[in-house]
């Protein structure tokens, strides 16, 4: 089973294994890369440096049919074609969602060009289209979120009062296992009164925003596009990147075990959520 959903600011359209909007094929797996190569004088072979991935090209073949009352219709074909390409215009950014038997994935794309029609049997047009993704990584469609600042119960019946009773514990840290082999950006949303926001990983890397958060406000740090927003209760916001300390690093979730700790400069722990999407080089 394969299907894609293409959406832009005007709406969305789905191509599956059924007409009138049929997905024939898609290649979301192949990906080009470029590796820095160095060669010293009299060196046998070469020394490889960092490998960087190119923008992703996603070739796709689709078919659009005109069906009306169970019969082919040229008028319906033209109407369906017009409807489909409303959501696939090269000047409009799009999101491509791809679903197969093992998962659902998304990627931001643009259309390389509006393709020519290829007449098929009946009132059916076929199209070979190329989507271009400036960022080559597919994202899992499902957000993975961890909650900080909640209370986890620490007792069960029967229990003893000797020497003390521990009723609960504030959760100040979270452990995230990144098993994709790709450094992954994440988002922090802090929703409690704070003197500042500082998120630190187990390596000692941190992001500190030296900006108070008042009641009704929330602070959002996005390590994907390296932005910091202070959002007011009415939804208005200001960027607060200028409040990020100079010794901060917009670190990402490295592969393996990540332990993140949040500090807000208050006697009570910050209430916040940390969310990310798994990344994939091919699907």
Short mmCIF file of C-alpha atoms in Angstrom, two decimals:
data_model
loop_
_atom_site.label_atom_id
_atom_site.label_comp_id
_atom_site.label_asym_id
_atom_site.label_seq_id
_atom_site.Cartn_x
_atom_site.Cartn_y
_atom_site.Cartn_z
CA UNK A 1 0.00 0.00 0.00
CA UNK A 2 1.29 3.42 -0.98
CA UNK A 3 -0.37 6.81 -1.06
CA UNK A 4 0.66 10.45 -0.96
CA UNK A 5 -1.10 13.57 0.25
CA UNK A 6 -0.03 16.92 -1.15
CA UNK A 7 -1.06 20.06 0.70
CA UNK A 8 -0.46 23.78 0.48
CA UNK A 9 -2.18 26.88 1.83
CA UNK A 10 -5.18 26.18 -0.44
CA UNK A 11 -5.93 22.67 0.83
CA UNK A 12 -4.85 19.12 0.00
CA UNK A 13 -5.30 16.23 -2.41
CA UNK A 14 -4.60 12.51 -2.07
CA UNK A 15 -3.22 10.06 -4.64
CA UNK A 16 -3.64 6.35 -3.89
CA UNK A 17 -4.05 3.12 -5.89
CA UNK A 18 -7.51 4.18 -7.06
CA UNK A 19 -8.70 6.50 -9.81
CA UNK A 20 -9.50 9.33 -10.39
CA UNK A 21 -6.30 10.33 -8.52
CA UNK A 22 -3.87 7.45 -8.76
CA UNK A 23 -0.28 7.11 -7.53
CA UNK A 24 1.67 4.92 -9.96
CA UNK A 25 5.15 5.18 -8.47
CA UNK A 26 7.32 7.31 -6.18
CA UNK A 27 11.00 7.19 -5.22
CA UNK A 28 11.53 8.54 -1.72
CA UNK A 29 14.67 6.50 -1.10
CA UNK A 30 17.52 7.53 -3.41
CA UNK A 31 19.60 10.51 -2.26
CA UNK A 32 22.70 12.20 -3.64
CA UNK A 33 25.58 13.40 -1.50
CA UNK A 34 28.91 15.19 -1.76
CA UNK A 35 31.99 14.29 0.28
CA UNK A 36 34.92 16.61 0.96
CA UNK A 37 38.12 14.92 -0.17
CA UNK A 38 41.68 15.93 0.71
CA UNK A 39 44.99 14.70 -0.71
CA UNK A 40 48.41 15.59 0.64
CA UNK A 41 51.58 15.66 -1.44
CA UNK A 42 52.84 12.10 -2.00
CA UNK A 43 49.79 10.65 -0.21
CA UNK A 44 48.55 7.32 -1.47
CA UNK A 45 44.77 7.40 -1.82
CA UNK A 46 42.93 10.28 -0.20
CA UNK A 47 41.40 11.51 3.04
CA UNK A 48 37.64 11.85 3.24
CA UNK A 49 36.08 14.71 5.18
CA UNK A 50 32.49 15.59 5.95
CA UNK A 51 29.70 14.17 3.79
CA UNK A 52 26.87 16.57 2.98
CA UNK A 53 23.59 15.63 1.33
CA UNK A 54 22.20 17.42 -1.70
CA UNK A 55 18.68 18.75 -1.97
CA UNK A 56 16.39 15.76 -2.45
CA UNK A 57 14.69 15.06 -5.77
CA UNK A 58 11.54 12.94 -5.42
CA UNK A 59 10.37 11.62 -8.82
CA UNK A 60 6.76 10.61 -8.90
CA UNK A 61 4.35 9.30 -11.55
CA UNK A 62 0.65 9.96 -11.14
CA UNK A 63 -2.51 9.49 -13.20
CA UNK A 64 -5.67 11.58 -13.25
CA UNK A 65 -8.90 10.26 -14.75
CA UNK A 66 -12.23 11.73 -15.64
CA UNK A 67 -15.10 9.60 -14.34
CA UNK A 68 -18.76 10.58 -14.25
CA UNK A 69 -21.58 8.19 -13.42
CA UNK A 70 -19.21 5.23 -13.85
CA UNK A 71 -18.12 6.33 -17.33
CA UNK A 72 -15.11 8.16 -18.66
CA UNK A 73 -15.71 11.87 -19.19
CA UNK A 74 -13.32 14.35 -20.79
CA UNK A 75 -15.01 17.22 -19.01
CA UNK A 76 -14.54 15.50 -15.64
CA UNK A 77 -10.90 14.83 -16.56
CA UNK A 78 -10.20 18.52 -17.17
CA UNK A 79 -11.99 19.44 -13.94
CA UNK A 80 -9.99 16.89 -11.94
CA UNK A 81 -6.73 18.02 -13.51
CA UNK A 82 -7.48 21.63 -12.62
CA UNK A 83 -8.39 20.60 -9.08
CA UNK A 84 -5.21 18.55 -8.60
CA UNK A 85 -2.77 21.17 -9.81
CA UNK A 86 -4.33 23.79 -7.60
CA UNK A 87 -2.38 22.03 -4.86
CA UNK A 88 0.77 21.52 -6.98
CA UNK A 89 1.91 24.94 -8.14
CA UNK A 90 5.67 25.55 -8.37
CA UNK A 91 5.45 28.97 -6.67
CA UNK A 92 3.65 27.62 -3.58
CA UNK A 93 5.49 25.70 -0.83
CA UNK A 94 3.94 22.27 -0.24
CA UNK A 95 4.07 19.45 2.24
CA UNK A 96 4.26 15.92 0.88
CA UNK A 97 3.01 13.13 3.15
CA UNK A 98 3.91 9.60 2.08
CA UNK A 99 2.35 6.49 3.59
CA UNK A 100 3.39 2.88 3.07
CA UNK A 101 2.95 -0.38 4.95
CA UNK A 102 5.36 0.52 7.77
CA UNK A 103 4.79 4.19 8.46
CA UNK A 104 3.75 7.73 7.57
CA UNK A 105 6.38 10.33 6.64
CA UNK A 106 6.36 14.00 5.67
CA UNK A 107 8.70 16.41 3.92
CA UNK A 108 8.50 20.04 2.76
CA UNK A 109 8.80 20.30 -1.00
CA UNK A 110 8.23 22.45 -4.06
CA UNK A 111 7.31 21.37 -7.58
CA UNK A 112 10.17 21.58 -10.07
CA UNK A 113 7.79 22.49 -12.89
CA UNK A 114 4.26 21.84 -14.03
CA UNK A 115 4.62 18.66 -16.13
CA UNK A 116 3.16 17.99 -19.58
CA UNK A 117 0.23 15.62 -20.02
CA UNK A 118 0.65 12.14 -21.41
CA UNK A 119 -2.56 10.72 -22.84
CA UNK A 120 -3.42 7.20 -21.69
CA UNK A 121 -6.24 4.79 -22.49
CA UNK A 122 -9.66 6.31 -21.88
CA UNK A 123 -10.02 9.74 -20.36
CA UNK A 124 -6.78 9.45 -18.35
CA UNK A 125 -3.70 11.68 -18.26
CA UNK A 126 -0.37 10.58 -16.81
CA UNK A 127 2.26 12.93 -15.41
CA UNK A 128 5.91 12.55 -14.43
CA UNK A 129 6.54 15.10 -11.72
CA UNK A 130 9.58 15.99 -9.62
CA UNK A 131 9.32 17.30 -6.10
CA UNK A 132 12.37 19.10 -4.70
CA UNK A 133 13.07 19.14 -0.96
CA UNK A 134 15.69 21.68 0.12
CA UNK A 135 16.07 19.72 3.37
CA UNK A 136 16.65 16.09 2.30
CA UNK A 137 15.41 14.39 5.48
CA UNK A 138 11.98 12.80 5.74
CA UNK A 139 10.25 13.29 9.10
CA UNK A 140 8.07 10.76 10.85
CA UNK A 141 4.56 12.20 10.75
CA UNK A 142 4.02 11.46 14.44
CA UNK A 143 5.40 13.89 17.04
CA UNK A 144 7.25 12.34 19.98
CA UNK A 145 6.86 14.46 23.13
CA UNK A 146 8.19 14.36 26.68
CA UNK A 147 6.74 16.32 29.59
CA UNK A 148 8.86 18.10 32.18
CA UNK A 149 7.57 19.64 35.41
CA UNK A 150 4.91 16.98 36.04
CA UNK A 151 4.72 14.96 39.23
CA UNK A 152 5.34 11.23 39.09
CA UNK A 153 3.82 9.27 41.96
CA UNK A 154 6.35 7.69 44.25
CA UNK A 155 4.40 5.33 46.51
CA UNK A 156 1.97 2.44 46.48
CA UNK A 157 -0.02 0.53 49.05
CA UNK A 158 0.95 -0.94 51.43
CA UNK A 159 3.60 1.57 52.52
CA UNK A 160 5.48 2.51 55.68
CA UNK A 161 6.17 5.88 57.30
CA UNK A 162 9.68 4.77 58.27
CA UNK A 163 11.54 7.07 58.01
CA UNK A 164 9.63 9.33 55.57
CA UNK A 165 6.92 9.09 52.96
CA UNK A 166 7.81 10.12 49.40
CA UNK A 167 4.51 11.04 47.75
CA UNK A 168 5.85 12.21 44.43
CA UNK A 169 8.80 13.55 42.48
CA UNK A 170 9.12 16.52 40.14
CA UNK A 171 10.37 15.38 36.73
CA UNK A 172 13.27 17.69 35.85
CA UNK A 173 14.98 15.58 33.21
CA UNK A 174 14.01 13.31 30.33
CA UNK A 175 15.91 10.58 28.52
CA UNK A 176 15.50 10.31 24.75
CA UNK A 177 16.82 7.43 22.67
CA UNK A 178 17.67 8.55 19.14
CA UNK A 179 18.04 5.34 17.12
CA UNK A 180 17.93 6.83 13.61
CA UNK A 181 21.66 7.56 13.18
CA UNK A 182 20.80 11.17 12.33
CA UNK A 183 21.27 14.21 14.57
CA UNK A 184 17.71 15.37 15.14
CA UNK A 185 16.40 18.86 15.97
CA UNK A 186 13.78 19.34 18.67
CA UNK A 187 11.41 21.95 20.10
CA UNK A 188 11.03 23.09 23.72
CA UNK A 189 7.84 24.83 24.84
CA UNK A 190 7.97 26.25 28.37
CA UNK A 191 4.63 27.37 29.84
CA UNK A 192 5.49 28.39 33.39
CA UNK A 193 6.72 31.57 35.07
CA UNK A 194 10.52 31.59 34.75
CA UNK A 195 13.49 33.88 35.24
CA UNK A 196 15.18 32.27 32.26
CA UNK A 197 15.17 29.01 30.30
CA UNK A 198 18.19 26.73 30.14
CA UNK A 199 18.19 23.28 28.56
CA UNK A 200 21.32 21.17 29.04
CA UNK A 201 22.29 17.76 27.66
CA UNK A 202 24.49 15.07 29.20
CA UNK A 203 27.53 16.42 27.30
CA UNK A 204 27.23 19.80 28.98
CA UNK A 205 26.00 21.56 25.85
CA UNK A 206 23.20 24.00 26.60
CA UNK A 207 20.84 26.63 25.23
CA UNK A 208 20.10 29.47 27.63
CA UNK A 209 17.52 32.16 26.93
CA UNK A 210 18.03 35.01 29.39
CA UNK A 211 14.44 36.25 29.16
CA UNK A 212 11.78 36.15 31.90
CA UNK A 213 8.51 34.38 31.11
CA UNK A 214 5.47 35.86 32.88
CA UNK A 215 2.10 34.33 33.67
CA UNK A 216 0.17 33.48 30.49
CA UNK A 217 3.24 33.55 28.26
CA UNK A 218 5.19 30.65 26.79
CA UNK A 219 8.69 30.41 25.41
CA UNK A 220 9.34 28.24 22.34
CA UNK A 221 12.87 27.21 21.31
CA UNK A 222 13.16 25.48 17.92
CA UNK A 223 16.56 23.97 17.15
CA UNK A 224 15.45 23.11 13.60
CA UNK A 225 15.43 26.70 12.36
CA UNK A 226 17.25 28.10 15.45
CA UNK A 227 14.50 30.47 16.50
CA UNK A 228 13.22 31.57 19.92
CA UNK A 229 9.70 32.97 20.32
CA UNK A 230 7.99 34.53 23.32
CA UNK A 231 4.28 33.96 22.78
CA UNK A 232 1.63 36.01 24.61
CA UNK A 233 -1.76 34.77 25.82
CA UNK A 234 -3.50 36.37 22.80
CA UNK A 235 -1.27 34.46 20.36
CA UNK A 236 0.94 37.41 19.41
CA UNK A 237 4.67 36.82 19.69
CA UNK A 238 8.09 38.41 19.46
CA UNK A 239 11.38 36.79 18.52
CA UNK A 240 13.83 36.52 21.40
CA UNK A 241 16.94 35.23 19.63
CA UNK A 242 18.83 38.25 20.93
CA UNK A 243 18.32 36.88 24.46
CA UNK A 244 20.18 33.63 23.72
CA UNK A 245 23.49 33.79 25.60
CA UNK A 246 26.68 33.86 23.56
CA UNK A 247 27.98 30.64 25.12
CA UNK A 248 24.86 28.72 24.05
CA UNK A 249 24.79 26.06 21.33
CA UNK A 250 21.72 25.05 19.31
CA UNK A 251 22.55 21.40 19.84
CA UNK A 252 20.50 18.54 18.44
CA UNK A 253 19.63 15.06 19.67
CA UNK A 254 22.71 13.01 18.87
CA UNK A 255 22.46 9.32 18.07
CA UNK A 256 22.17 7.22 21.16
CA UNK A 257 21.02 8.26 24.62
CA UNK A 258 20.22 11.92 25.28
CA UNK A 259 19.55 13.19 28.82
CA UNK A 260 18.03 16.68 28.85
CA UNK A 261 17.65 18.82 31.96
CA UNK A 262 15.60 22.02 32.14
CA UNK A 263 16.26 24.91 34.55
CA UNK A 264 14.15 28.06 34.91
CA UNK A 265 15.83 29.88 37.79
CA UNK A 266 12.83 29.31 40.07
CA UNK A 267 12.45 27.23 43.22
CA UNK A 268 9.78 25.15 41.48
CA UNK A 269 10.61 23.16 38.33
CA UNK A 270 9.66 24.48 34.93
CA UNK A 271 6.62 23.05 33.18
CA UNK A 272 7.59 22.31 29.61
CA UNK A 273 7.34 19.86 26.74
CA UNK A 274 10.13 18.64 24.47
CA UNK A 275 9.00 17.34 21.07
CA UNK A 276 10.73 15.99 17.98
CA UNK A 277 10.13 13.91 14.88
CA UNK A 278 12.34 11.00 13.89
CA UNK A 279 14.34 11.68 10.72
CA UNK A 280 14.96 9.28 7.82
CA UNK A 281 17.29 9.57 4.85
CA UNK A 282 15.00 7.37 2.75
CA UNK A 283 11.54 5.83 2.95
#
